[in-house]
mmCIF file of C-alpha atoms in Angstrom:
data_model
loop_
_atom_site.group_PDB
_atom_site.id
_atom_site.type_symbol
_atom_site.label_atom_id
_atom_site.label_comp_id
_atom_site.label_asym_id
_atom_site.label_seq_id
_atom_site.Cartn_x
_atom_site.Cartn_y
_atom_site.Cartn_z
ATOM 1 C CA MET A 175 0.000 0.000 0.000
ATOM 2 C CA LYS A 176 1.060 3.575 -0.644
ATOM 3 C CA ILE A 177 1.283 5.671 2.496
ATOM 4 C CA ASP A 178 -1.889 7.626 1.582
ATOM 5 C CA THR A 179 -3.859 4.371 1.683
ATOM 6 C CA LEU A 180 -1.946 2.877 4.589
ATOM 7 C CA VAL A 181 -2.750 5.681 7.046
ATOM 8 C CA VAL A 182 -6.465 5.116 6.362
ATOM 9 C CA LYS A 183 -6.834 1.365 5.836
ATOM 10 C CA GLY A 184 -3.873 0.103 7.850
ATOM 11 C CA ILE A 185 -5.572 0.744 11.179
ATOM 12 C CA GLU A 186 -8.758 -1.153 10.403
ATOM 13 C CA SER A 187 -9.190 -3.841 13.020
ATOM 14 C CA HIS A 188 -11.206 -6.930 12.167
ATOM 15 C CA ASP A 189 -9.969 -8.946 15.130
ATOM 16 C CA ASN A 190 -12.780 -7.740 17.370
ATOM 17 C CA PRO A 191 -16.284 -9.193 17.764
ATOM 18 C CA HIS A 192 -18.061 -6.430 15.847
ATOM 19 C CA LYS A 193 -15.409 -5.855 13.143
ATOM 20 C CA ALA A 194 -15.175 -2.124 13.838
ATOM 21 C CA VAL A 195 -13.158 -0.150 11.269
ATOM 22 C CA ILE A 196 -11.100 1.399 14.067
ATOM 23 C CA PRO A 197 -9.742 -0.404 17.129
ATOM 24 C CA PRO A 198 -11.889 -0.128 20.262
ATOM 25 C CA ILE A 199 -10.638 2.135 23.048
ATOM 26 C CA TYR A 200 -9.674 -0.222 25.858
ATOM 27 C CA LEU A 201 -9.732 1.822 29.055
ATOM 28 C CA ALA A 202 -9.106 -0.974 31.546
ATOM 29 C CA SER A 203 -6.179 -0.423 33.880
ATOM 30 C CA THR A 204 -5.910 -4.165 34.560
ATOM 31 C CA TYR A 205 -6.882 -7.440 32.869
ATOM 32 C CA ILE A 206 -8.209 -10.717 34.291
ATOM 33 C CA GLN A 207 -5.840 -13.648 33.848
ATOM 34 C CA ASP A 208 -7.014 -17.214 33.218
ATOM 35 C CA GLU A 209 -4.998 -18.959 35.902
ATOM 36 C CA LEU A 210 -1.631 -19.063 37.601
ATOM 37 C CA GLY A 211 1.080 -19.815 35.096
ATOM 38 C CA ASN A 212 -1.202 -19.024 32.149
ATOM 39 C CA PHE A 213 -1.066 -15.273 31.699
ATOM 40 C CA GLN A 214 -2.431 -13.458 28.677
ATOM 41 C CA GLU A 215 -0.708 -10.749 26.596
ATOM 42 C CA TYR A 216 -2.173 -7.844 28.557
ATOM 43 C CA ALA A 217 -2.018 -7.552 32.329
ATOM 44 C CA TYR A 218 -1.731 -3.858 33.262
ATOM 45 C CA GLN A 219 -2.214 -0.777 31.103
ATOM 46 C CA ARG A 220 1.257 0.665 31.674
ATOM 47 C CA GLY A 221 2.830 -2.507 30.294
ATOM 48 C CA GLY A 222 0.527 -2.886 27.326
ATOM 49 C CA ASN A 223 -2.810 -1.783 25.912
ATOM 50 C CA PRO A 224 -4.623 -3.156 22.842
ATOM 51 C CA THR A 225 -5.522 0.297 21.496
ATOM 52 C CA ARG A 226 -1.950 1.526 21.823
ATOM 53 C CA ALA A 227 -0.595 -1.692 20.364
ATOM 54 C CA ALA A 228 -2.828 -1.313 17.300
ATOM 55 C CA PHE A 229 -1.560 2.204 16.669
ATOM 56 C CA GLU A 230 2.071 1.237 17.257
ATOM 57 C CA LYS A 231 1.680 -1.566 14.730
ATOM 58 C CA LEU A 232 0.206 0.864 12.206
ATOM 59 C CA PHE A 233 2.884 3.483 12.735
ATOM 60 C CA ALA A 234 5.642 0.923 12.298
ATOM 61 C CA GLN A 235 4.153 0.197 8.876
ATOM 62 C CA VAL A 236 3.915 3.900 8.043
ATOM 63 C CA GLU A 237 7.499 4.503 9.176
ATOM 64 C CA GLY A 238 8.787 1.350 7.529
ATOM 65 C CA SER A 239 10.238 0.140 10.829
ATOM 66 C CA LYS A 240 10.138 -3.170 12.692
ATOM 67 C CA TYR A 241 9.133 -1.449 15.920
ATOM 68 C CA ALA A 242 7.292 1.674 17.073
ATOM 69 C CA TYR A 243 6.424 2.839 20.584
ATOM 70 C CA ALA A 244 3.957 5.555 21.592
ATOM 71 C CA PHE A 245 4.697 7.932 24.455
ATOM 72 C CA ALA A 246 2.836 10.618 26.376
ATOM 73 C CA SER A 247 4.676 13.486 24.619
ATOM 74 C CA GLY A 248 7.463 14.178 22.169
ATOM 75 C CA MET A 249 9.809 14.895 25.062
ATOM 76 C CA ALA A 250 8.836 11.600 26.703
ATOM 77 C CA ALA A 251 9.894 9.856 23.487
ATOM 78 C CA THR A 252 13.190 11.763 23.335
ATOM 79 C CA THR A 253 13.793 11.121 27.040
ATOM 80 C CA ALA A 254 13.286 7.390 26.488
ATOM 81 C CA VAL A 255 15.978 7.406 23.810
ATOM 82 C CA PHE A 256 18.374 9.386 25.990
ATOM 83 C CA ASN A 257 17.815 6.794 28.716
ATOM 84 C CA LEU A 258 19.745 4.362 26.518
ATOM 85 C CA LEU A 259 22.884 6.290 27.465
ATOM 86 C CA LYS A 260 25.190 5.527 30.382
ATOM 87 C CA THR A 261 27.400 7.620 32.632
ATOM 88 C CA GLY A 262 30.452 8.788 30.718
ATOM 89 C CA ASP A 263 28.697 8.840 27.333
ATOM 90 C CA LYS A 264 28.569 11.903 25.085
ATOM 91 C CA VAL A 265 25.977 13.189 22.596
ATOM 92 C CA LEU A 266 26.450 15.504 19.624
ATOM 93 C CA LEU A 267 23.455 17.649 18.612
ATOM 94 C CA ASN A 268 22.966 20.253 15.903
ATOM 95 C CA ASN A 269 23.084 23.699 17.469
ATOM 96 C CA ASN A 270 19.576 24.787 16.503
ATOM 97 C CA VAL A 271 17.498 21.984 17.889
ATOM 98 C CA TYR A 272 14.113 22.034 19.622
ATOM 99 C CA GLY A 273 14.329 24.097 22.815
ATOM 100 C CA GLY A 274 12.903 21.282 24.936
ATOM 101 C CA THR A 275 15.638 18.937 23.756
ATOM 102 C CA TYR A 276 18.268 21.529 24.628
ATOM 103 C CA ARG A 277 16.618 22.045 28.031
ATOM 104 C CA TYR A 278 16.930 18.308 28.681
ATOM 105 C CA VAL A 279 20.565 17.911 27.666
ATOM 106 C CA SER A 280 21.672 21.111 29.404
ATOM 107 C CA GLY A 281 19.672 20.533 32.571
ATOM 108 C CA ILE A 282 19.544 16.756 33.051
ATOM 109 C CA PHE A 283 22.640 15.216 31.462
ATOM 110 C CA GLN A 284 24.953 16.645 34.104
ATOM 111 C CA ASN A 285 23.041 14.769 36.826
ATOM 112 C CA GLN A 286 23.650 11.533 34.930
ATOM 113 C CA GLY A 287 27.315 12.095 34.143
ATOM 114 C CA ILE A 288 26.555 12.446 30.429
ATOM 115 C CA SER A 289 28.122 15.197 28.305
ATOM 116 C CA TYR A 290 26.964 16.898 25.113
ATOM 117 C CA GLU A 291 28.294 19.183 22.399
ATOM 118 C CA MET A 292 26.373 21.459 20.041
ATOM 119 C CA VAL A 293 27.600 21.187 16.432
ATOM 120 C CA ASP A 294 27.329 24.151 14.062
ATOM 121 C CA ASP A 295 27.131 22.084 10.871
ATOM 122 C CA PHE A 296 26.932 18.298 10.812
ATOM 123 C CA ASN A 297 27.684 18.396 7.086
ATOM 124 C CA ALA A 298 31.226 19.476 8.014
ATOM 125 C CA LEU A 299 31.627 16.744 10.640
ATOM 126 C CA THR A 300 34.825 14.692 10.388
ATOM 127 C CA GLU A 301 36.170 11.598 12.098
ATOM 128 C CA ALA A 302 38.386 13.852 14.214
ATOM 129 C CA ASP A 303 35.243 15.356 15.794
ATOM 130 C CA LEU A 304 34.170 11.964 17.131
ATOM 131 C CA ASP A 305 36.057 11.178 20.312
ATOM 132 C CA ASP A 306 35.793 7.841 22.084
ATOM 133 C CA LYS A 307 33.026 9.064 24.408
ATOM 134 C CA VAL A 308 30.523 9.893 21.663
ATOM 135 C CA ARG A 309 27.698 7.345 21.630
ATOM 136 C CA PHE A 310 24.861 9.270 19.941
ATOM 137 C CA ILE A 311 24.529 11.850 17.204
ATOM 138 C CA PHE A 312 21.136 13.546 17.516
ATOM 139 C CA ILE A 313 19.916 15.342 14.402
ATOM 140 C CA GLU A 314 16.973 17.482 13.419
ATOM 141 C CA THR A 315 16.780 17.901 9.660
ATOM 142 C CA PRO A 316 15.450 20.379 8.825
ATOM 143 C CA SER A 317 16.380 21.971 12.130
ATOM 144 C CA ASN A 318 14.257 24.085 14.433
ATOM 145 C CA PRO A 319 13.915 27.045 13.904
ATOM 146 C CA LEU A 320 16.429 27.852 11.122
ATOM 147 C CA LEU A 321 15.516 24.887 8.892
ATOM 148 C CA ARG A 322 19.121 23.819 8.264
ATOM 149 C CA VAL A 323 19.515 20.501 6.446
ATOM 150 C CA THR A 324 21.846 17.639 7.404
ATOM 151 C CA ASP A 325 23.020 14.938 5.019
ATOM 152 C CA LEU A 326 21.785 11.843 6.841
ATOM 153 C CA GLU A 327 23.663 9.303 4.702
ATOM 154 C CA ARG A 328 26.970 11.079 5.210
ATOM 155 C CA VAL A 329 26.590 11.413 8.970
ATOM 156 C CA VAL A 330 25.380 7.818 9.334
ATOM 157 C CA ARG A 331 28.334 6.479 7.357
ATOM 158 C CA LEU A 332 30.766 8.446 9.496
ATOM 159 C CA ALA A 333 29.025 7.578 12.778
ATOM 160 C CA HIS A 334 28.686 3.865 12.094
ATOM 161 C CA SER A 335 32.376 3.628 11.235
ATOM 162 C CA LYS A 336 32.979 4.565 14.888
ATOM 163 C CA GLY A 337 30.175 2.478 16.393
ATOM 164 C CA ILE A 338 28.020 5.551 17.086
ATOM 165 C CA LYS A 339 24.229 5.492 16.757
ATOM 166 C CA VAL A 340 22.358 8.213 14.875
ATOM 167 C CA ILE A 341 19.014 9.495 16.143
ATOM 168 C CA ALA A 342 16.840 11.752 13.987
ATOM 169 C CA ASP A 343 13.961 13.906 15.170
ATOM 170 C CA ASN A 344 11.711 13.761 12.104
ATOM 171 C CA THR A 345 8.825 15.798 13.522
ATOM 172 C CA PHE A 346 8.898 18.497 10.821
ATOM 173 C CA MET A 347 8.984 16.095 7.867
ATOM 174 C CA THR A 348 6.967 13.101 9.145
ATOM 175 C CA PRO A 349 7.340 9.703 7.440
ATOM 176 C CA TYR A 350 5.129 11.063 4.656
ATOM 177 C CA CYS A 351 7.972 13.291 3.448
ATOM 178 C CA GLN A 352 11.146 11.713 4.834
ATOM 179 C CA LYS A 353 12.016 8.153 5.813
ATOM 180 C CA CYS A 354 15.120 8.514 7.961
ATOM 181 C CA LEU A 355 15.579 4.784 8.512
ATOM 182 C CA ASN A 356 16.082 4.377 4.758
ATOM 183 C CA PHE A 357 19.283 6.400 5.104
ATOM 184 C CA GLY A 358 20.673 4.228 7.889
ATOM 185 C CA VAL A 359 19.447 6.222 10.893
ATOM 186 C CA ASP A 360 19.195 3.946 13.941
ATOM 187 C CA ILE A 361 16.316 5.575 15.844
ATOM 188 C CA VAL A 362 13.662 8.072 14.766
ATOM 189 C CA VAL A 363 11.715 10.189 17.250
ATOM 190 C CA TYR A 364 8.630 12.341 16.786
ATOM 191 C CA SER A 365 6.552 14.809 18.620
ATOM 192 C CA ALA A 366 3.324 13.213 17.408
ATOM 193 C CA THR A 367 1.573 16.214 18.944
ATOM 194 C CA LYS A 368 2.355 17.923 15.657
ATOM 195 C CA TYR A 369 1.557 16.486 12.214
ATOM 196 C CA ILE A 370 0.770 12.916 13.258
ATOM 197 C CA GLY A 371 -2.071 14.099 15.502
ATOM 198 C CA GLY A 372 -2.670 17.101 13.297
ATOM 199 C CA HIS A 373 -5.387 18.897 15.253
ATOM 200 C CA ALA A 374 -3.678 20.522 18.256
ATOM 201 C CA ASP A 375 -5.710 18.389 20.652
ATOM 202 C CA VAL A 376 -3.282 15.752 21.943
ATOM 203 C CA LEU A 377 0.227 15.435 23.370
ATOM 204 C CA ALA A 378 2.076 12.378 22.082
ATOM 205 C CA GLY A 379 5.487 11.086 21.059
ATOM 206 C CA LEU A 380 6.833 8.200 19.011
ATOM 207 C CA VAL A 381 10.040 6.181 18.790
ATOM 208 C CA ALA A 382 10.711 3.940 15.780
ATOM 209 C CA THR A 383 13.631 1.619 15.082
ATOM 210 C CA ASN A 384 14.734 -1.508 13.249
ATOM 211 C CA ASP A 385 17.266 -2.439 15.927
ATOM 212 C CA ASP A 386 16.069 -5.430 17.983
ATOM 213 C CA ALA A 387 18.208 -4.614 21.017
ATOM 214 C CA VAL A 388 17.226 -0.947 20.992
ATOM 215 C CA ALA A 389 13.558 -1.881 20.651
ATOM 216 C CA GLU A 390 13.711 -4.248 23.615
ATOM 217 C CA ARG A 391 15.299 -1.554 25.746
ATOM 218 C CA ILE A 392 12.848 1.169 24.637
ATOM 219 C CA LYS A 393 9.922 -1.081 25.514
ATOM 220 C CA PHE A 394 11.471 -1.669 28.948
ATOM 221 C CA ILE A 395 11.955 2.077 29.438
ATOM 222 C CA GLN A 396 8.388 2.798 28.297
ATOM 223 C CA LYS A 397 6.987 0.384 30.861
ATOM 224 C CA THR A 398 9.390 1.339 33.635
ATOM 225 C CA LEU A 399 9.210 5.126 33.373
ATOM 226 C CA GLY A 400 5.477 5.002 32.765
ATOM 227 C CA ALA A 401 5.348 7.729 30.130
ATOM 228 C CA MET A 402 3.314 5.652 27.689
ATOM 229 C CA LEU A 403 0.395 7.060 25.672
ATOM 230 C CA SER A 404 -3.082 6.744 27.197
ATOM 231 C CA PRO A 405 -5.897 4.931 25.336
ATOM 232 C CA PHE A 406 -7.887 8.125 24.717
ATOM 233 C CA ASP A 407 -4.827 9.967 23.397
ATOM 234 C CA THR A 408 -3.988 6.964 21.244
ATOM 235 C CA TYR A 409 -7.439 7.233 19.716
ATOM 236 C CA SER A 410 -6.702 10.883 18.876
ATOM 237 C CA LEU A 411 -3.631 9.752 16.923
ATOM 238 C CA ILE A 412 -5.592 6.988 15.199
ATOM 239 C CA ARG A 413 -8.104 9.589 14.061
ATOM 240 C CA GLY A 414 -5.497 12.212 13.206
ATOM 241 C CA ILE A 415 -3.062 10.113 11.186
ATOM 242 C CA LYS A 416 -5.784 9.135 8.714
ATOM 243 C CA THR A 417 -5.595 12.599 7.154
ATOM 244 C CA LEU A 418 -1.810 13.003 7.381
ATOM 245 C CA SER A 419 -1.143 12.973 3.630
ATOM 246 C CA VAL A 420 -4.146 15.151 2.783
ATOM 247 C CA ARG A 421 -3.242 17.754 5.393
ATOM 248 C CA MET A 422 0.443 17.859 4.524
ATOM 249 C CA ASP A 423 -0.212 18.152 0.795
ATOM 250 C CA ARG A 424 -2.428 21.177 1.438
ATOM 251 C CA GLN A 425 -0.040 22.706 3.979
ATOM 252 C CA MET A 426 2.986 22.324 1.727
ATOM 253 C CA ASP A 427 1.111 23.778 -1.235
ATOM 254 C CA ASN A 428 0.212 26.771 0.944
ATOM 255 C CA THR A 429 3.804 27.026 2.157
ATOM 256 C CA HIS A 430 5.265 27.239 -1.345
ATOM 257 C CA ALA A 431 2.813 30.001 -2.252
ATOM 258 C CA ILE A 432 3.618 31.913 0.943
ATOM 259 C CA ILE A 433 7.376 31.609 0.360
ATOM 260 C CA ASP A 434 6.972 33.019 -3.156
ATOM 261 C CA PHE A 435 5.034 35.970 -1.739
ATOM 262 C CA LEU A 436 7.413 36.660 1.152
ATOM 263 C CA GLU A 437 10.582 36.416 -0.930
ATOM 264 C CA SER A 438 9.230 39.057 -3.299
ATOM 265 C CA HIS A 439 8.096 41.475 -0.565
ATOM 266 C CA GLU A 440 10.318 44.424 0.346
ATOM 267 C CA GLY A 441 9.327 44.067 3.998
ATOM 268 C CA VAL A 442 10.941 40.647 4.370
ATOM 269 C CA LYS A 443 14.706 40.396 4.631
ATOM 270 C CA THR A 444 15.126 36.619 4.914
ATOM 271 C CA VAL A 445 12.968 33.534 4.505
ATOM 272 C CA HIS A 446 14.330 30.316 6.029
ATOM 273 C CA TYR A 447 13.015 26.976 4.791
ATOM 274 C CA ALA A 448 14.416 23.527 4.139
ATOM 275 C CA GLY A 449 17.136 23.925 1.514
ATOM 276 C CA SER A 450 17.183 27.733 1.518
ATOM 277 C CA HIS A 451 20.568 28.058 3.227
ATOM 278 C CA SER A 452 22.688 26.868 0.299
ATOM 279 C CA ARG A 453 22.670 24.936 -2.959
ATOM 280 C CA GLU A 454 24.345 22.058 -1.168
ATOM 281 C CA GLU A 455 21.645 21.839 1.497
ATOM 282 C CA LYS A 456 18.924 22.126 -1.155
ATOM 283 C CA ALA A 457 20.454 19.204 -3.057
ATOM 284 C CA VAL A 458 20.735 17.116 0.116
ATOM 285 C CA HIS A 459 17.160 17.822 1.142
ATOM 286 C CA SER A 460 15.865 16.997 -2.354
ATOM 287 C CA LYS A 461 17.701 13.667 -2.129
ATOM 288 C CA GLN A 462 16.277 12.616 1.222
ATOM 289 C CA ALA A 463 12.833 14.270 1.388
ATOM 290 C CA LYS A 464 9.899 14.650 -0.987
ATOM 291 C CA ASP A 465 9.097 18.287 -0.130
ATOM 292 C CA ILE A 466 10.039 21.110 2.227
ATOM 293 C CA GLY A 467 7.379 20.672 4.898
ATOM 294 C CA ALA A 468 5.176 23.462 6.226
ATOM 295 C CA VAL A 469 7.382 25.359 8.691
ATOM 296 C CA ILE A 470 9.351 28.452 7.717
ATOM 297 C CA SER A 471 11.050 31.266 9.610
ATOM 298 C CA ILE A 472 11.344 34.876 8.539
ATOM 299 C CA GLU A 473 13.169 38.063 9.449
ATOM 300 C CA LEU A 474 11.605 41.397 8.551
ATOM 301 C CA ALA A 475 13.512 44.116 6.741
ATOM 302 C CA ASP A 476 14.746 47.259 8.434
ATOM 303 C CA GLY A 477 11.917 49.710 8.874
ATOM 304 C CA TYR A 478 9.340 47.038 9.714
ATOM 305 C CA ASP A 479 8.194 46.382 13.265
ATOM 306 C CA GLU A 480 7.833 42.728 14.326
ATOM 307 C CA THR A 481 5.388 43.509 17.151
ATOM 308 C CA ALA A 482 3.064 45.431 14.855
ATOM 309 C CA PHE A 483 3.350 42.721 12.203
ATOM 310 C CA VAL A 484 2.318 39.912 14.556
ATOM 311 C CA LYS A 485 -0.443 42.015 16.087
ATOM 312 C CA GLY A 486 -1.808 42.760 12.630
ATOM 313 C CA LEU A 487 -2.258 39.105 11.688
ATOM 314 C CA LYS A 488 -5.773 37.645 11.747
ATOM 315 C CA PHE A 489 -5.233 34.071 10.561
ATOM 316 C CA PHE A 490 -1.796 33.312 12.039
ATOM 317 C CA ASP A 491 -2.404 32.871 15.751
ATOM 318 C CA LEU A 492 0.417 33.787 18.109
ATOM 319 C CA ALA A 493 1.116 30.433 19.748
ATOM 320 C CA VAL A 494 3.818 27.806 20.140
ATOM 321 C CA SER A 495 3.673 24.415 18.416
ATOM 322 C CA LEU A 496 3.021 23.507 14.795
ATOM 323 C CA GLY A 497 1.569 20.764 12.635
ATOM 324 C CA GLY A 498 -2.110 21.378 13.304
ATOM 325 C CA VAL A 499 -4.628 22.444 10.697
ATOM 326 C CA GLU A 500 -4.415 26.056 11.864
ATOM 327 C CA SER A 501 -1.662 28.511 10.943
ATOM 328 C CA LEU A 502 0.487 29.755 13.818
ATOM 329 C CA ILE A 503 3.300 32.223 14.343
ATOM 330 C CA CYS A 504 5.773 32.429 17.217
ATOM 331 C CA GLN A 505 8.951 34.175 18.309
ATOM 332 C CA PRO A 506 11.454 31.338 18.866
ATOM 333 C CA ALA A 507 13.862 33.356 21.012
ATOM 334 C CA PHE A 508 11.256 33.723 23.746
ATOM 335 C CA MET A 509 8.595 31.107 23.012
ATOM 336 C CA THR A 510 10.277 27.860 21.930
ATOM 337 C CA HIS A 511 13.999 28.414 22.541
ATOM 338 C CA GLU A 512 13.896 30.453 25.727
ATOM 339 C CA SER A 513 15.948 27.706 27.409
ATOM 340 C CA TYR A 514 18.930 28.692 25.216
ATOM 341 C CA PRO A 515 21.257 31.260 26.790
ATOM 342 C CA ALA A 516 21.033 34.614 24.969
ATOM 343 C CA GLN A 517 24.661 34.358 23.892
ATOM 344 C CA LEU A 518 24.092 30.945 22.308
ATOM 345 C CA ARG A 519 20.947 32.163 20.539
ATOM 346 C CA ALA A 520 22.898 35.085 19.084
ATOM 347 C CA GLN A 521 25.733 32.797 17.995
ATOM 348 C CA ILE A 522 23.351 30.462 16.194
ATOM 349 C CA GLY A 523 21.234 33.176 14.589
ATOM 350 C CA ILE A 524 18.062 32.857 16.657
ATOM 351 C CA ASN A 525 17.709 36.604 17.055
ATOM 352 C CA ASP A 526 14.818 38.416 18.708
ATOM 353 C CA GLY A 527 13.371 39.379 15.336
ATOM 354 C CA LEU A 528 13.184 35.813 14.006
ATOM 355 C CA LEU A 529 9.575 34.674 13.558
ATOM 356 C CA ARG A 530 8.543 31.073 12.879
ATOM 357 C CA LEU A 531 5.438 30.344 10.821
ATOM 358 C CA ALA A 532 3.637 27.013 10.914
ATOM 359 C CA VAL A 533 1.402 26.997 7.856
ATOM 360 C CA GLY A 534 -2.055 25.443 8.149
ATOM 361 C CA ILE A 535 -4.700 24.252 5.719
ATOM 362 C CA GLU A 536 -6.619 27.518 5.328
ATOM 363 C CA ASN A 537 -7.099 29.058 1.893
ATOM 364 C CA LYS A 538 -3.685 30.214 0.687
ATOM 365 C CA ASP A 539 -5.039 33.426 -0.803
ATOM 366 C CA ASP A 540 -6.494 34.352 2.589
ATOM 367 C CA LEU A 541 -3.194 33.588 4.307
ATOM 368 C CA ILE A 542 -1.192 35.642 1.812
ATOM 369 C CA ALA A 543 -3.623 38.552 2.090
ATOM 370 C CA ASP A 544 -3.302 38.351 5.865
ATOM 371 C CA LEU A 545 0.492 38.506 5.678
ATOM 372 C CA ALA A 546 0.346 41.368 3.156
ATOM 373 C CA GLY A 547 -1.977 43.395 5.377
ATOM 374 C CA ALA A 548 0.157 42.803 8.460
ATOM 375 C CA LEU A 549 3.328 43.797 6.619
ATOM 376 C CA LYS A 550 1.655 46.983 5.411
ATOM 377 C CA GLY A 551 0.677 47.857 8.970
ATOM 378 C CA ALA A 552 4.154 47.020 10.291
ATOM 379 C CA LYS A 553 5.990 49.549 8.114
ATOM 380 C CA LYS A 554 7.371 52.310 10.291
#
């Protein structure tokens, strides 16, 4: 099945008495066992739930992975992966990565005796940059919020030559646009709150892998830490993922039209999107993804006021997050990356005037008119 069909038909469950087209929501916290020494698959909700299992099975098919595990949030999924590390290990991350991920590595790793290093450009990574302590390379491509692109195949080849695992946060692209495991990535994580859920009404995370040993450990961590996805929230993902391809097609079509408008407007100095940084990054992204996604960042030209611009918008709500059907705008420096020290933000290029747009499914002409009106009102 193509992914468009799979997200709809792959979740149909005919192994229930009434042959419902979606799996039932099993709310039970515990399950009756037949007898001592003869225990069934499910015993306690934290360890396993039929609704969650059905979705995990579906997502593994969508991702093209042997295993998938659903968590209570994107950070719960990332935390589970970081719990594979041991004292003395080191992680390399691209320098503009989700603020919550940075908050974790900068605030928690030290308590565990784990070190980390922020890398300016993974595409320039060499063997000399990989000391004996490095166990993980953690990549967002495109990155958040500057949409920088990393060559997954190149990094994987380099990492695997040193026995290092590569983890990719694929939240922005989703498996509809980018299949990281196909390029040798060991573990893929998602904030399923975003495009997988698609309606800004659920917190969820996902971990996918083909590695048997990693999968066994992730399942242990899921059960032990207790940050698994609830049955009701799992249902929200089951409902949301069915329209993944339809939503993303519309959002990416809108995004291309908005980029064309913004790049031609005198009030916009810079538009950041996947592949915009350089020809090399554009070529890499075209090789490993089918489109650019629906998140962009912009910087206004001199003589335009960011506060007035945001206030003048009607259809881009000022809010964090992305991936829902509605269009949003935020100021990364203070809304998503506030955990970064100001000096690090300045070094990376996350300046106070940077604005991130998450493009929704509204009519693109309405969205462009909204941006045009706000830019007109923002001119000093």
